[in-house]
Each structure stands twice: as structure tokens, then as C-alpha cells.
């Protein structure tokens, strides 16, 4: 299923309309109202456009020792915003970065095919004989395990798009599931996806863990921060702060979930590259 959406950077407050859109075409105009224009028309004041891809799949898991005579069930549900247009830039840069963040691969295939292949691979990796079922005939709530994947805009400003991928994975009959967060941070001005190494100098990269550790301990006193997030995870929030994100269990106990530390750019400016200062401070 596809849902066409257009996001106006000067109407960021209307973003919630995009994320919850249930119509086949929705264009957000400067006043935050539906423009009524065709989803194929690119308006001059529109910086980026998305389409929503959805996937629902259910699998039977065969293992007489684990499940007995009745098969187990594993369900997969996914909904991701995929960019279809970026003003003045090659769409493939942003789209490829999102595919990499969501599925761990770079592919020339369509995002729908990559998503479907990723879910099939996840099901095959469970260690059971797997058989696809008709998703419309099985209640996902009856599943013994599941994977849910969501891709949405975390924040957006005239300069920065921060995109978040959230994956919830609960292996069949496991005691606990896990949540993985991934981010893509895109610079509208340069058409680049920026990593922490682009934003901070080598000396800054070395200094950041100590600064982050002090801030993290206010929310998780037991946190043990000795390095930057293992996957370089960060995003820029609606206040313009850079938020460092540690995965569940990475620096604190598992039940604490993801651990974050937010800084206003001015607090870290002495550690930034020229690119970082332009990107975060302007």
C-alpha cells in the first residue's frame, strides 16, 4: 500500500498530519491545510516528498518439540516513509541512507522489495521450518513472536531532516524482546547525509564520551559511557539539539531502554568542524 505525502518545511507543525495520513494523496500547503493539488505536482515551497510503504506478513513455524502438533506463528508489520523527491538533490542519497539504516543493506531494488526480502530473511533466521501464511487470515496478536518496523521523520527544519527507524523484535517464545533505533541526518543545503565524524573534529570525537557520560547519568545513574554510540546514532530534535542515542542495553541495564543525551549545539561548538557548525548552528 502506498500513501503519497508532501511535507512543507515551513509548516513543520503539520508533520503529524503526514505521519498519520490515511488518504491516497495529501499535500501540505504553507498554511498547514491540504492544498488539494496532485501528489505528482512538485510545489515550489515543498522541500521533500514521501510515499508510505507498508508490509504485513505472517509465518507458520513448524517444530513439534517447541510448539507441539500446532504450528507457532511469527508476524511482521512494517510502515516506512520513503522519500520520492528532494528539492535540488539526487533522491538516491537520502533513500539509500534510509535503506541502509532500516535493513542494513544498500540496494538498487525498490524499497518495497528490499523490505519484503528483509522480513523473509528475518523469518528464515529464526531456526524453524517457515511457511508463509495469508496475513488476512491470522490475528497478529496470536503470534508467539513478531517484528515491527517503523520509519518516520524524527524532526525537520529548513536545514535538517532527521529520519528515525525503529525496529521491535521479539523472537518466538523469548523472555524479552529488543528495540533498535537507527537515524539518518540529512543536510538540505548540501544534499549530504552527515555522520558524527562530519560534524566533530578528531579531538571532539575523543572529548565527547566524557561530556555525554555526565549528562546521561542524570537519567540513568548506572550508565557506563566510555565511547560514542556504537553505531554513531544521533538525531537533531525540534529544539535544534543534537541527541546522542545509545541502544537498549548498550550503556545501561536492558530495562532502561535506549539512553539519550541532548546538547544544544553551542555547548559543543568548540569541538565541531566547519561543516558541523554550519549544519547545526548556521
mmCIF file of C-alpha atoms in Angstrom, residues 155-265:
data_model
loop_
_atom_site.group_PDB
_atom_site.id
_atom_site.type_symbol
_atom_site.label_atom_id
_atom_site.label_comp_id
_atom_site.label_asym_id
_atom_site.label_seq_id
_atom_site.Cartn_x
_atom_site.Cartn_y
_atom_site.Cartn_z
ATOM 1 C CA UNK A 155 12.321 16.158 13.142
ATOM 2 C CA UNK A 156 12.675 18.587 10.280
ATOM 3 C CA UNK A 157 13.790 22.180 9.894
ATOM 4 C CA UNK A 158 14.640 24.293 6.833
ATOM 5 C CA UNK A 159 18.200 22.914 7.054
ATOM 6 C CA UNK A 160 17.968 19.445 8.613
ATOM 7 C CA UNK A 161 15.922 16.286 8.185
ATOM 8 C CA UNK A 162 16.351 13.670 10.911
ATOM 9 C CA UNK A 163 14.774 10.354 9.999
ATOM 10 C CA UNK A 164 14.253 7.554 12.529
ATOM 11 C CA UNK A 165 13.903 3.807 12.017
ATOM 12 C CA UNK A 166 12.543 1.808 14.951
ATOM 13 C CA UNK A 167 12.647 -1.993 14.961
ATOM 14 C CA UNK A 168 10.911 -4.025 17.661
ATOM 15 C CA UNK A 169 11.952 -7.683 17.568
ATOM 16 C CA UNK A 170 10.523 -10.375 19.814
ATOM 17 C CA UNK A 171 11.837 -13.859 18.985
ATOM 18 C CA UNK A 172 9.260 -16.639 19.349
ATOM 19 C CA UNK A 173 8.722 -17.613 22.996
ATOM 20 C CA UNK A 174 11.611 -15.396 24.147
ATOM 21 C CA UNK A 175 11.663 -13.936 27.645
ATOM 22 C CA UNK A 176 12.368 -10.449 26.298
ATOM 23 C CA UNK A 177 12.293 -8.552 23.063
ATOM 24 C CA UNK A 178 14.581 -5.778 21.901
ATOM 25 C CA UNK A 179 14.296 -2.355 20.315
ATOM 26 C CA UNK A 180 16.821 -0.992 17.826
ATOM 27 C CA UNK A 181 16.891 2.675 16.826
ATOM 28 C CA UNK A 182 18.651 3.976 13.727
ATOM 29 C CA UNK A 183 18.860 7.507 12.358
ATOM 30 C CA UNK A 184 19.642 9.328 9.144
ATOM 31 C CA UNK A 185 20.534 13.020 9.311
ATOM 32 C CA UNK A 186 20.264 14.814 6.007
ATOM 33 C CA UNK A 187 21.505 18.293 5.158
ATOM 34 C CA UNK A 188 19.127 20.002 2.729
ATOM 35 C CA UNK A 189 21.739 22.669 1.930
ATOM 36 C CA UNK A 190 24.405 20.261 0.679
ATOM 37 C CA UNK A 191 22.419 17.130 -0.151
ATOM 38 C CA UNK A 192 24.616 15.100 2.191
ATOM 39 C CA UNK A 193 23.966 12.608 4.962
ATOM 40 C CA UNK A 194 26.157 13.670 7.870
ATOM 41 C CA UNK A 195 27.812 11.356 10.396
ATOM 42 C CA UNK A 196 29.343 12.339 13.725
ATOM 43 C CA UNK A 197 32.757 12.328 12.044
ATOM 44 C CA UNK A 198 31.497 15.006 9.650
ATOM 45 C CA UNK A 199 30.242 17.184 12.499
ATOM 46 C CA UNK A 200 33.035 16.871 15.058
ATOM 47 C CA UNK A 201 36.809 17.180 14.854
ATOM 48 C CA UNK A 202 39.003 14.194 15.833
ATOM 49 C CA UNK A 203 39.719 15.896 19.163
ATOM 50 C CA UNK A 204 35.988 16.493 19.578
ATOM 51 C CA UNK A 205 35.230 12.834 18.941
ATOM 52 C CA UNK A 206 37.666 11.947 21.740
ATOM 53 C CA UNK A 207 36.189 14.508 24.157
ATOM 54 C CA UNK A 208 32.510 13.740 23.612
ATOM 55 C CA UNK A 209 32.164 10.499 25.638
ATOM 56 C CA UNK A 210 33.168 12.237 28.869
ATOM 57 C CA UNK A 211 30.692 15.052 28.239
ATOM 58 C CA UNK A 212 27.941 12.614 27.342
ATOM 59 C CA UNK A 213 28.634 10.445 30.394
ATOM 60 C CA UNK A 214 27.967 13.351 32.731
ATOM 61 C CA UNK A 215 24.676 14.156 31.075
ATOM 62 C CA UNK A 216 23.484 10.555 30.759
ATOM 63 C CA UNK A 217 23.913 9.907 34.470
ATOM 64 C CA UNK A 218 21.130 12.381 35.275
ATOM 65 C CA UNK A 219 18.629 9.968 33.692
ATOM 66 C CA UNK A 220 20.475 6.677 34.211
ATOM 67 C CA UNK A 221 22.871 6.877 37.184
ATOM 68 C CA UNK A 222 24.190 3.385 36.492
ATOM 69 C CA UNK A 223 25.126 4.167 32.885
ATOM 70 C CA UNK A 224 28.678 3.328 31.836
ATOM 71 C CA UNK A 225 29.532 5.589 28.914
ATOM 72 C CA UNK A 226 33.085 5.218 27.648
ATOM 73 C CA UNK A 227 32.568 5.776 23.927
ATOM 74 C CA UNK A 228 30.208 7.305 21.419
ATOM 75 C CA UNK A 229 27.144 5.244 20.411
ATOM 76 C CA UNK A 230 28.426 2.091 18.746
ATOM 77 C CA UNK A 231 26.592 2.807 15.510
ATOM 78 C CA UNK A 232 27.079 6.580 15.596
ATOM 79 C CA UNK A 233 23.396 7.132 16.349
ATOM 80 C CA UNK A 234 22.229 10.687 16.773
ATOM 81 C CA UNK A 235 19.456 12.956 15.607
ATOM 82 C CA UNK A 236 18.589 16.644 15.783
ATOM 83 C CA UNK A 237 15.386 17.383 17.682
ATOM 84 C CA UNK A 238 12.843 20.163 17.164
ATOM 85 C CA UNK A 239 14.722 22.413 19.606
ATOM 86 C CA UNK A 240 17.814 22.122 17.430
ATOM 87 C CA UNK A 241 19.643 19.974 19.990
ATOM 88 C CA UNK A 242 21.899 17.134 18.921
ATOM 89 C CA UNK A 243 20.751 13.987 20.680
ATOM 90 C CA UNK A 244 23.156 11.053 21.072
ATOM 91 C CA UNK A 245 21.346 7.712 21.233
ATOM 92 C CA UNK A 246 22.657 4.534 22.872
ATOM 93 C CA UNK A 247 20.825 1.317 22.095
ATOM 94 C CA UNK A 248 18.918 -0.659 24.675
ATOM 95 C CA UNK A 249 21.445 -2.356 26.950
ATOM 96 C CA UNK A 250 24.445 -0.597 25.405
ATOM 97 C CA UNK A 251 25.393 1.578 28.383
ATOM 98 C CA UNK A 252 22.700 0.846 30.963
ATOM 99 C CA UNK A 253 20.558 -2.078 32.081
ATOM 100 C CA UNK A 254 18.264 -3.555 29.438
ATOM 101 C CA UNK A 255 15.028 -2.422 31.085
ATOM 102 C CA UNK A 256 16.151 1.206 30.861
ATOM 103 C CA UNK A 257 15.636 1.122 27.105
ATOM 104 C CA UNK A 258 17.520 3.492 24.840
ATOM 105 C CA UNK A 259 19.651 6.055 26.670
ATOM 106 C CA UNK A 260 19.971 9.563 25.238
ATOM 107 C CA UNK A 261 21.976 12.701 25.895
ATOM 108 C CA UNK A 262 20.927 16.028 24.346
ATOM 109 C CA UNK A 263 23.097 19.126 23.867
ATOM 110 C CA UNK A 264 22.421 22.500 22.346
ATOM 111 C CA UNK A 265 24.940 22.985 19.524
#
